[in-house]
mmCIF file of C-alpha atoms and ligand atoms in Angstrom:
data_model
loop_
_atom_site.group_PDB
_atom_site.id
_atom_site.type_symbol
_atom_site.label_atom_id
_atom_site.label_comp_id
_atom_site.label_asym_id
_atom_site.label_seq_id
_atom_site.Cartn_x
_atom_site.Cartn_y
_atom_site.Cartn_z
ATOM 1 C CA UNK P 8 11.360 -14.405 26.914
ATOM 2 C CA UNK P 9 12.259 -14.061 23.251
ATOM 3 C CA UNK P 10 11.311 -17.729 22.768
ATOM 4 C CA UNK P 11 7.883 -17.034 24.267
ATOM 5 C CA UNK P 12 7.479 -13.932 22.100
ATOM 6 C CA UNK P 13 8.386 -15.873 18.963
ATOM 7 C CA UNK P 14 6.029 -18.701 19.911
ATOM 8 C CA UNK P 15 3.251 -16.157 20.420
ATOM 9 C CA UNK P 16 3.962 -14.543 17.043
ATOM 10 C CA UNK P 17 3.938 -17.919 15.297
ATOM 11 C CA UNK P 18 0.636 -18.804 16.960
ATOM 12 C CA UNK P 19 -0.870 -15.450 15.949
ATOM 13 C CA UNK P 20 0.243 -15.915 12.352
ATOM 14 C CA UNK P 21 -1.044 -19.486 12.056
ATOM 15 C CA UNK P 22 -4.350 -18.307 13.519
ATOM 16 C CA UNK P 23 -4.514 -15.289 11.178
ATOM 17 C CA UNK P 24 -3.701 -17.246 8.007
ATOM 18 C CA UNK P 25 -6.191 -20.004 8.864
ATOM 19 C CA UNK P 26 -8.893 -17.407 9.452
ATOM 20 C CA UNK P 27 -7.863 -15.711 6.196
ATOM 21 C CA UNK P 28 -8.288 -18.952 4.211
ATOM 22 C CA UNK P 29 -11.869 -19.220 5.502
ATOM 23 C CA UNK P 30 -12.512 -15.613 4.453
ATOM 24 C CA UNK P 31 -11.118 -16.262 0.963
ATOM 25 C CA UNK P 32 -13.311 -19.369 0.549
ATOM 26 C CA UNK P 33 -16.409 -17.654 1.927
ATOM 27 C CA UNK P 34 -15.847 -14.761 -0.490
ATOM 28 C CA UNK P 35 -15.821 -17.221 -3.391
ATOM 29 C CA UNK P 36 -19.258 -18.489 -2.404
ATOM 30 C CA UNK P 37 -21.032 -15.341 -1.166
ATOM 31 C CA UNK P 38 -22.426 -13.036 -3.876
ATOM 32 C CA UNK P 39 -20.424 -9.877 -4.527
ATOM 33 C CA UNK P 40 -21.579 -6.436 -3.407
ATOM 34 C CA UNK P 41 -23.132 -4.191 -6.008
ATOM 35 C CA UNK P 42 -21.052 -1.135 -6.911
ATOM 36 C CA UNK P 43 -22.500 1.835 -5.016
ATOM 37 C CA UNK P 44 -23.169 -0.131 -1.828
ATOM 38 C CA UNK P 45 -19.717 -1.147 -0.637
ATOM 39 C CA UNK P 46 -19.169 1.316 2.224
ATOM 40 C CA UNK P 47 -21.625 0.618 5.057
ATOM 41 C CA UNK P 48 -24.057 3.355 6.227
ATOM 42 C CA UNK P 49 -22.729 5.721 8.854
ATOM 43 C CA UNK P 50 -19.069 5.277 7.765
ATOM 44 C CA UNK P 51 -17.039 7.994 6.034
ATOM 45 C CA UNK P 52 -17.541 7.328 2.303
ATOM 46 C CA UNK P 53 -21.062 5.897 2.559
ATOM 47 C CA UNK P 54 -22.995 6.982 -0.538
ATOM 48 C CA UNK P 55 -19.598 7.854 -2.082
ATOM 49 C CA UNK P 56 -19.352 10.980 0.110
ATOM 50 C CA UNK P 57 -15.969 11.469 1.761
ATOM 51 C CA UNK P 58 -14.904 13.977 4.418
ATOM 52 C CA UNK P 59 -13.238 17.066 2.960
ATOM 53 C CA UNK P 60 -9.736 16.800 1.470
ATOM 54 C CA UNK P 61 -7.233 19.231 2.990
ATOM 55 C CA UNK P 62 -3.607 18.975 1.835
ATOM 56 C CA UNK P 63 -1.076 18.541 4.648
ATOM 57 C CA UNK P 64 0.086 21.762 6.302
ATOM 58 C CA UNK P 65 3.337 22.698 7.955
ATOM 59 C CA UNK P 66 4.097 20.443 10.905
ATOM 60 C CA UNK P 67 1.738 17.654 9.827
ATOM 61 C CA UNK P 68 3.287 14.201 9.858
ATOM 62 C CA UNK P 69 3.176 12.225 6.598
ATOM 63 C CA UNK P 70 4.814 9.060 5.270
ATOM 64 C CA UNK P 71 5.849 7.014 2.262
ATOM 65 C CA UNK P 72 2.386 5.406 1.897
ATOM 66 C CA UNK P 73 -0.130 7.207 -0.324
ATOM 67 C CA UNK P 74 -3.065 5.390 1.272
ATOM 68 C CA UNK P 75 -2.286 6.370 4.867
ATOM 69 C CA UNK P 76 -1.496 9.945 3.807
ATOM 70 C CA UNK P 77 -4.827 10.103 1.950
ATOM 71 C CA UNK P 78 -6.669 8.917 5.078
ATOM 72 C CA UNK P 79 -5.068 11.774 7.038
ATOM 73 C CA UNK P 80 -5.715 14.296 4.239
ATOM 74 C CA UNK P 81 -9.434 13.425 4.461
ATOM 75 C CA UNK P 82 -9.493 13.402 8.265
ATOM 76 C CA UNK P 83 -10.350 9.688 8.432
ATOM 77 C CA UNK P 84 -7.107 9.406 10.402
ATOM 78 C CA UNK P 85 -6.043 12.490 12.437
ATOM 79 C CA UNK P 86 -5.220 15.297 9.989
ATOM 80 C CA UNK P 87 -1.901 16.068 11.673
ATOM 81 C CA UNK P 88 -0.853 12.434 11.180
ATOM 82 C CA UNK P 89 0.177 12.153 14.818
ATOM 83 C CA UNK P 90 -0.613 9.935 17.766
ATOM 84 C CA UNK P 91 -2.443 7.294 15.761
ATOM 85 C CA UNK P 92 -3.248 4.023 17.510
ATOM 86 C CA UNK P 93 -2.295 0.947 15.482
ATOM 87 C CA UNK P 94 -5.815 -0.375 16.066
ATOM 88 C CA UNK P 95 -7.226 2.909 14.700
ATOM 89 C CA UNK P 96 -5.198 2.378 11.503
ATOM 90 C CA UNK P 97 -6.603 -1.168 11.259
ATOM 91 C CA UNK P 98 -10.148 0.131 11.470
ATOM 92 C CA UNK P 99 -9.535 2.976 8.997
ATOM 93 C CA UNK P 100 -7.949 0.874 6.225
ATOM 94 C CA UNK P 101 -10.587 -1.821 6.642
ATOM 95 C CA UNK P 102 -13.526 0.556 6.476
ATOM 96 C CA UNK P 103 -12.153 2.752 3.660
ATOM 97 C CA UNK P 104 -10.666 0.182 1.293
ATOM 98 C CA UNK P 105 -12.769 -2.872 2.223
ATOM 99 C CA UNK P 106 -9.769 -4.984 3.175
ATOM 100 C CA UNK P 107 -10.477 -8.213 5.086
ATOM 101 C CA UNK P 108 -10.150 -8.209 8.878
ATOM 102 C CA UNK P 109 -7.084 -10.436 8.522
ATOM 103 C CA UNK P 110 -5.320 -8.111 6.068
ATOM 104 C CA UNK P 111 -6.136 -5.044 8.157
ATOM 105 C CA UNK P 112 -4.680 -6.642 11.283
ATOM 106 C CA UNK P 113 -1.634 -8.235 9.642
ATOM 107 C CA UNK P 114 0.013 -5.132 8.135
ATOM 108 C CA UNK P 115 -0.433 -2.780 11.137
ATOM 109 C CA UNK P 116 0.848 -5.578 13.435
ATOM 110 C CA UNK P 117 3.896 -5.900 11.207
ATOM 111 C CA UNK P 118 4.375 -2.119 11.406
ATOM 112 C CA UNK P 119 4.083 -2.151 15.225
ATOM 113 C CA UNK P 120 6.688 -4.938 15.451
ATOM 114 C CA UNK P 121 8.953 -2.994 13.107
ATOM 115 C CA UNK P 122 8.752 0.025 15.457
ATOM 116 C CA UNK P 123 9.178 -2.190 18.567
ATOM 117 C CA UNK P 124 5.776 -1.066 19.784
ATOM 118 C CA UNK P 125 2.743 -2.855 21.155
ATOM 119 C CA UNK P 126 0.012 -3.227 18.506
ATOM 120 C CA UNK P 127 -2.859 -3.237 21.000
ATOM 121 C CA UNK P 128 -1.895 -0.289 23.179
ATOM 122 C CA UNK P 129 0.622 1.971 21.402
ATOM 123 C CA UNK P 130 0.429 4.915 18.974
ATOM 124 C CA UNK P 131 2.700 6.248 16.245
ATOM 125 C CA UNK P 132 3.133 9.251 13.926
ATOM 126 C CA UNK P 133 2.865 8.611 10.181
ATOM 127 C CA UNK P 134 6.492 9.719 9.665
ATOM 128 C CA UNK P 135 7.615 6.874 11.978
ATOM 129 C CA UNK P 136 6.781 4.458 9.155
ATOM 130 C CA UNK P 137 9.515 5.943 6.949
ATOM 131 C CA UNK P 138 12.279 3.838 8.560
ATOM 132 C CA UNK P 139 14.491 2.885 5.649
ATOM 133 C CA UNK P 140 14.562 -0.881 5.085
ATOM 134 C CA UNK P 141 11.758 -1.395 7.588
ATOM 135 C CA UNK P 142 8.833 -1.585 5.187
ATOM 136 C CA UNK P 143 10.090 1.399 3.164
ATOM 137 C CA UNK P 144 12.571 0.190 0.547
ATOM 138 C CA UNK P 145 14.537 1.279 -2.511
ATOM 139 C CA UNK P 146 13.217 1.141 -6.071
ATOM 140 C CA UNK P 147 9.673 2.358 -5.227
ATOM 141 C CA UNK P 148 7.404 3.636 -7.954
ATOM 142 C CA UNK P 149 6.260 6.824 -6.182
ATOM 143 C CA UNK P 150 9.321 8.059 -4.297
ATOM 144 C CA UNK P 151 13.019 8.487 -5.043
ATOM 145 C CA UNK P 152 15.238 6.238 -2.921
ATOM 146 C CA UNK P 153 15.919 7.304 0.677
ATOM 147 C CA UNK P 154 19.488 8.302 -0.258
ATOM 148 C CA UNK P 155 18.079 11.076 -2.471
ATOM 149 C CA UNK P 156 14.801 11.746 -0.617
ATOM 150 C CA UNK P 157 15.397 10.991 3.073
ATOM 151 C CA UNK P 158 11.982 12.384 4.135
ATOM 152 C CA UNK P 159 9.899 10.087 1.872
ATOM 153 C CA UNK P 160 6.710 11.986 2.764
ATOM 154 C CA UNK P 161 5.696 13.682 -0.514
ATOM 155 C CA UNK P 162 4.749 12.246 -3.912
ATOM 156 C CA UNK P 163 7.497 12.398 -6.528
ATOM 157 C CA UNK P 164 5.634 13.909 -9.481
ATOM 158 C CA UNK P 165 8.126 13.032 -12.273
ATOM 159 C CA UNK P 166 8.103 9.344 -11.263
ATOM 160 C CA UNK P 167 4.311 9.300 -10.905
ATOM 161 C CA UNK P 168 3.710 11.038 -14.239
ATOM 162 C CA UNK P 169 5.914 8.474 -15.962
ATOM 163 C CA UNK P 170 4.088 5.645 -14.209
ATOM 164 C CA UNK P 171 0.607 6.952 -15.083
ATOM 165 C CA UNK P 172 1.590 7.275 -18.739
ATOM 166 C CA UNK P 173 2.638 3.622 -18.930
ATOM 167 C CA UNK P 174 -0.724 1.817 -18.623
ATOM 168 C CA UNK P 175 -1.850 -0.270 -21.595
ATOM 169 C CA UNK P 176 -5.165 -1.784 -20.384
ATOM 170 C CA UNK P 177 -8.792 -0.833 -21.128
ATOM 171 C CA UNK P 178 -11.556 -1.443 -18.583
ATOM 172 C CA UNK P 179 -14.910 -2.744 -19.931
ATOM 173 C CA UNK P 180 -16.260 0.845 -19.944
ATOM 174 C CA UNK P 181 -13.253 1.931 -21.997
ATOM 175 C CA UNK P 182 -11.305 3.694 -19.211
ATOM 176 C CA UNK P 183 -7.524 3.446 -19.304
ATOM 177 C CA UNK P 184 -6.279 1.011 -16.705
ATOM 178 C CA UNK P 185 -3.173 -0.810 -15.502
ATOM 179 C CA UNK P 186 -2.702 -4.537 -16.008
ATOM 180 C CA UNK P 187 -0.522 -6.859 -13.916
ATOM 181 C CA UNK P 188 1.999 -6.867 -16.804
ATOM 182 C CA UNK P 189 2.100 -3.035 -16.865
ATOM 183 C CA UNK P 190 3.098 -2.906 -13.202
ATOM 184 C CA UNK P 191 5.677 -5.685 -13.621
ATOM 185 C CA UNK P 192 7.215 -3.725 -16.503
ATOM 186 C CA UNK P 193 7.186 -0.392 -14.611
ATOM 187 C CA UNK P 194 8.761 -2.075 -11.556
ATOM 188 C CA UNK P 195 11.508 -3.711 -13.636
ATOM 189 C CA UNK P 196 12.355 -0.400 -15.220
ATOM 190 C CA UNK P 197 12.337 1.525 -11.948
ATOM 191 C CA UNK P 198 14.423 -1.067 -10.075
ATOM 192 C CA UNK P 199 17.024 -1.067 -12.863
ATOM 193 C CA UNK P 200 17.275 2.730 -12.865
ATOM 194 C CA UNK P 201 17.471 2.902 -9.060
ATOM 195 C CA UNK P 202 20.177 0.223 -8.900
ATOM 196 C CA UNK P 203 22.230 2.076 -11.533
ATOM 197 C CA UNK P 204 22.044 5.502 -9.867
ATOM 198 C CA UNK P 205 21.996 4.704 -6.135
ATOM 199 C CA UNK P 206 25.273 3.392 -4.683
ATOM 200 C CA UNK P 207 23.344 2.337 -1.516
ATOM 201 C CA UNK P 208 20.695 0.395 -3.469
ATOM 202 C CA UNK P 209 19.320 -2.725 -1.744
ATOM 203 C CA UNK P 210 16.209 -4.764 -2.439
ATOM 204 C CA UNK P 211 15.888 -8.239 -0.956
ATOM 205 C CA UNK P 212 13.206 -10.884 -1.275
ATOM 206 C CA UNK P 213 10.899 -9.528 1.447
ATOM 207 C CA UNK P 214 11.200 -5.987 0.120
ATOM 208 C CA UNK P 215 10.338 -7.192 -3.376
ATOM 209 C CA UNK P 216 7.236 -8.740 -1.828
ATOM 210 C CA UNK P 217 6.244 -5.404 -0.297
ATOM 211 C CA UNK P 218 6.922 -3.599 -3.558
ATOM 212 C CA UNK P 219 4.728 -5.930 -5.584
ATOM 213 C CA UNK P 220 2.160 -5.800 -2.783
ATOM 214 C CA UNK P 221 1.904 -2.074 -3.298
ATOM 215 C CA UNK P 222 1.359 -2.658 -7.014
ATOM 216 C CA UNK P 223 -1.302 -5.259 -6.229
ATOM 217 C CA UNK P 224 -3.152 -2.748 -4.041
ATOM 218 C CA UNK P 225 -3.381 -0.345 -7.000
ATOM 219 C CA UNK P 226 -4.936 -3.067 -9.147
ATOM 220 C CA UNK P 227 -7.291 -4.457 -6.524
ATOM 221 C CA UNK P 228 -8.424 -1.384 -4.560
ATOM 222 C CA UNK P 229 -8.540 1.063 -7.496
ATOM 223 C CA UNK P 230 -9.217 -1.463 -10.263
ATOM 224 C CA UNK P 231 -6.003 -0.092 -11.831
ATOM 225 C CA UNK P 232 -8.070 2.868 -13.152
ATOM 226 C CA UNK P 233 -5.732 5.642 -14.290
ATOM 227 C CA UNK P 234 -8.347 8.366 -13.742
ATOM 228 C CA UNK P 235 -8.727 7.312 -10.098
ATOM 229 C CA UNK P 236 -5.018 6.745 -9.497
ATOM 230 C CA UNK P 237 -4.142 10.208 -10.757
ATOM 231 C CA UNK P 238 -5.547 12.175 -7.761
ATOM 232 C CA UNK P 239 -4.680 9.341 -5.371
ATOM 233 C CA UNK P 240 -1.004 9.200 -6.330
ATOM 234 C CA UNK P 241 -0.271 12.842 -7.174
ATOM 235 C CA UNK P 242 -2.282 14.551 -4.385
ATOM 236 C CA UNK P 243 -2.908 11.637 -2.013
ATOM 237 C CA UNK P 244 -6.604 12.417 -2.318
ATOM 238 C CA UNK P 245 -9.456 9.933 -2.704
ATOM 239 C CA UNK P 246 -10.979 10.329 -6.189
ATOM 240 C CA UNK P 247 -14.320 12.185 -6.372
ATOM 241 C CA UNK P 248 -17.077 9.684 -5.506
ATOM 242 C CA UNK P 249 -14.507 6.979 -4.690
ATOM 243 C CA UNK P 250 -15.571 3.485 -3.777
ATOM 244 C CA UNK P 251 -13.112 0.587 -3.388
ATOM 245 C CA UNK P 252 -13.199 -1.872 -6.300
ATOM 246 C CA UNK P 253 -13.168 -4.776 -3.839
ATOM 247 C CA UNK P 254 -16.712 -6.096 -3.866
ATOM 248 C CA UNK P 255 -16.247 -9.404 -2.038
ATOM 249 C CA UNK P 256 -18.408 -9.775 1.024
ATOM 250 C CA UNK P 257 -15.626 -10.106 3.621
ATOM 251 C CA UNK P 258 -13.101 -7.812 1.967
ATOM 252 C CA UNK P 259 -9.736 -8.453 0.296
ATOM 253 C CA UNK P 260 -8.091 -11.532 1.832
ATOM 254 C CA UNK P 261 -4.345 -11.961 2.287
ATOM 255 C CA UNK P 262 -4.618 -15.093 0.153
ATOM 256 C CA UNK P 263 -6.003 -13.271 -2.889
ATOM 257 C CA UNK P 264 -3.586 -10.403 -2.250
ATOM 258 C CA UNK P 265 -0.615 -12.822 -2.183
ATOM 259 C CA UNK P 266 -1.676 -14.538 -5.418
ATOM 260 C CA UNK P 267 -1.647 -11.125 -7.099
ATOM 261 C CA UNK P 268 1.761 -10.259 -5.588
ATOM 262 C CA UNK P 269 3.144 -13.529 -6.938
ATOM 263 C CA UNK P 270 1.778 -12.858 -10.401
ATOM 264 C CA UNK P 271 3.335 -9.358 -10.528
ATOM 265 C CA UNK P 272 6.687 -10.240 -8.935
ATOM 266 C CA UNK P 273 7.220 -13.366 -11.059
ATOM 267 C CA UNK P 274 6.951 -11.344 -14.289
ATOM 268 C CA UNK P 275 9.360 -8.560 -13.266
ATOM 269 C CA UNK P 276 12.502 -8.423 -15.384
ATOM 270 C CA UNK P 277 14.808 -5.796 -13.972
ATOM 271 C CA UNK P 278 16.062 -3.683 -16.862
ATOM 272 C CA UNK P 279 19.810 -3.263 -16.735
ATOM 273 C CA UNK P 280 20.814 0.352 -17.375
ATOM 274 C CA UNK P 281 24.209 0.532 -19.137
ATOM 275 C CA UNK P 282 26.558 2.755 -17.132
ATOM 276 C CA UNK P 283 27.747 4.513 -20.319
ATOM 277 C CA UNK P 284 24.164 5.583 -21.107
ATOM 278 C CA UNK P 285 23.721 6.988 -17.595
ATOM 279 C CA UNK P 286 26.916 9.058 -17.800
ATOM 280 C CA UNK P 287 25.843 10.374 -21.192
ATOM 281 C CA UNK P 288 22.462 11.395 -19.771
ATOM 282 C CA UNK P 289 24.101 13.256 -16.939
ATOM 283 C CA UNK P 290 26.413 15.232 -19.204
ATOM 284 C CA UNK P 291 23.733 15.902 -21.855
HETATM 285 C C1 HEM V 24 -2.449 -1.090 6.580
HETATM 286 C C2 HEM V 24 -1.441 -0.335 6.853
HETATM 287 C C3 HEM V 24 -0.414 0.130 5.857
HETATM 288 C C4 HEM V 24 0.894 0.385 6.165
HETATM 289 C C5 HEM V 24 1.545 0.250 7.537
HETATM 290 C C6 HEM V 24 1.539 0.813 4.947
HETATM 291 C C7 HEM V 24 2.868 1.194 4.864
HETATM 292 C C8 HEM V 24 3.529 1.518 3.697
HETATM 293 C C9 HEM V 24 4.926 1.825 3.592
HETATM 294 C C10 HEM V 24 5.917 1.827 4.766
HETATM 295 C C11 HEM V 24 5.202 2.090 2.284
HETATM 296 C C12 HEM V 24 6.546 2.454 1.652
HETATM 297 C C13 HEM V 24 7.075 1.337 0.795
HETATM 298 C C14 HEM V 24 8.065 1.811 -0.229
HETATM 299 O O1 HEM V 24 9.192 2.158 0.113
HETATM 300 O O2 HEM V 24 7.713 1.870 -1.419
HETATM 301 C C15 HEM V 24 3.952 1.965 1.563
HETATM 302 C C16 HEM V 24 3.826 2.169 0.206
HETATM 303 C C17 HEM V 24 2.647 2.033 -0.492
HETATM 304 N N1 HEM V 24 1.416 1.747 0.048
HETATM 305 FE FE1 HEM V 24 1.004 1.411 1.989
HETATM 306 N N2 HEM V 24 0.634 0.830 3.926
HETATM 307 C C18 HEM V 24 -0.587 0.413 4.419
HETATM 308 C C19 HEM V 24 -1.768 0.297 3.717
HETATM 309 C C20 HEM V 24 -1.916 0.531 2.365
HETATM 310 C C21 HEM V 24 -3.149 0.397 1.631
HETATM 311 C C22 HEM V 24 -4.486 -0.008 2.230
HETATM 312 C C23 HEM V 24 -2.876 0.706 0.322
HETATM 313 C C24 HEM V 24 -3.796 0.783 -0.867
HETATM 314 C C25 HEM V 24 -5.033 1.115 -0.832
HETATM 315 C C26 HEM V 24 -1.473 1.053 0.250
HETATM 316 C C27 HEM V 24 -0.814 1.426 -0.894
HETATM 317 C C28 HEM V 24 0.522 1.698 -0.990
HETATM 318 C C29 HEM V 24 1.196 1.973 -2.247
HETATM 319 C C30 HEM V 24 0.572 2.003 -3.631
HETATM 320 C C31 HEM V 24 2.548 2.179 -1.938
HETATM 321 C C32 HEM V 24 3.601 2.409 -3.005
HETATM 322 C C33 HEM V 24 4.756 3.221 -2.757
HETATM 323 C C34 HEM V 24 5.746 3.320 -3.883
HETATM 324 O O3 HEM V 24 5.873 2.463 -4.784
HETATM 325 O O4 HEM V 24 6.427 4.339 -3.844
HETATM 326 N N3 HEM V 24 -0.926 0.937 1.500
HETATM 327 N N4 HEM V 24 2.952 1.617 2.455
HETATM 328 C C1 NAG V 25 15.549 -7.835 3.994
HETATM 329 O O1 NAG V 25 16.132 -6.731 4.626
HETATM 330 C C2 NAG V 25 15.470 -6.275 5.796
HETATM 331 C C3 NAG V 25 16.135 -5.003 6.272
HETATM 332 O O2 NAG V 25 17.513 -5.106 6.309
HETATM 333 C C4 NAG V 25 15.457 -7.389 6.848
HETATM 334 O O3 NAG V 25 14.752 -6.969 7.993
HETATM 335 C C5 NAG V 25 14.779 -8.610 6.237
HETATM 336 O O4 NAG V 25 14.804 -9.680 7.170
HETATM 337 C C6 NAG V 25 15.502 -9.035 4.958
HETATM 338 N N1 NAG V 25 14.774 -10.142 4.342
HETATM 339 C C7 NAG V 25 15.403 -11.180 3.744
HETATM 340 C C8 NAG V 25 14.538 -12.218 3.133
HETATM 341 O O5 NAG V 25 16.615 -11.270 3.705
HETATM 342 C C1 NAG V 26 -13.959 -6.204 5.739
HETATM 343 C C2 NAG V 26 -15.065 -5.236 5.406
HETATM 344 O O1 NAG V 26 -15.137 -4.127 5.898
HETATM 345 N N1 NAG V 26 -15.925 -5.677 4.546
HETATM 346 C C3 NAG V 26 -17.031 -4.893 4.100
HETATM 347 C C4 NAG V 26 -16.952 -4.745 2.588
HETATM 348 O O2 NAG V 26 -18.120 -4.122 2.142
HETATM 349 C C5 NAG V 26 -19.310 -4.812 2.471
HETATM 350 C C6 NAG V 26 -20.462 -4.028 1.874
HETATM 351 O O3 NAG V 26 -20.719 -2.868 2.573
HETATM 352 C C7 NAG V 26 -19.494 -4.907 3.985
HETATM 353 O O4 NAG V 26 -20.674 -5.628 4.279
HETATM 354 C C8 NAG V 26 -18.300 -5.617 4.531
HETATM 355 O O5 NAG V 26 -18.403 -5.627 5.937
#
């Protein structure tokens, strides 16, 4: 039984990654979309108009992912964050952020497996995704570690403010924006601080991949623009007039995503925090 399940998973992954390679190649050849016309007519966000933002209320289910929380805050996913079909999440992330079909199937399938649920038929609440060391991991940029913040469902403003202040790039129009190197540096700093303060700290190779994947999404979906990331990260709200910065015809492929993850992760140098300095800070 478990052999058959593993064989099926392997087959699905080979199929998905082959399909993804075709998407990546086709994107290279097909002309890009023009800004202003990325979201198809009839979808939420067409003409840069998004359904109303309402912050989560008492009893609403939220998680460690700013993107999924934002979809619920705008009512693109159910506003209470409950009873969401995995396939509904696939559709919502694809249509809102212009991710490729392969990307939008891969991550929700991984999440369903993590929760021991069936991707095609089952539902989940956003808070279910907060399982520590499932996808959620230590040393994140937007949340304190689970030891200190077991709920993981609200933005940590001090961490986010520090992150937003650390960009060094300039977009062609002059806007402040993050570079790959900025996010490598911020990650190295954050991982070092988390390791020094959290006795339960763990971060293995796959979790590092997820962490740098999250950084890559900020660069690719939001073009690293600080002005757009500010409402997205602090309020989990789509910026006014938002449109994803992914203009390729068939959306962001896993291949391009992985190349960006590699570039960010490879350049991370975890900053060691001397224990003496930490003790001094605490007593100061
Ligand atoms: C497709 C389904 C998705 C699932 C199941 C998912 C799940 C998660 C989870 C479990 C985390 C917590 C990781 C941690 O501990 O840091 C996370 C974080 C994050 N996600 Fe998602 N996510 C999805 C899609 C997206 C998309 C489309 C974007 C970007 C547009 C995105 C952006 C982020 C960012 C920036 C973080 C960073 C958290 C941090 O550093 O604190 N996610 N996601
Ligand atoms: C990392 O840790 C998680 C959670 O303990 C585990 O599921 C995963 O297989 C580990 N990955 C590696 C590469 O060790
Ligand atoms: C995967 C996906 O949804 N891609 C869309 C990206 O945006 C263009 C422009 O609207 C659409 O044609 C694609 O379908």
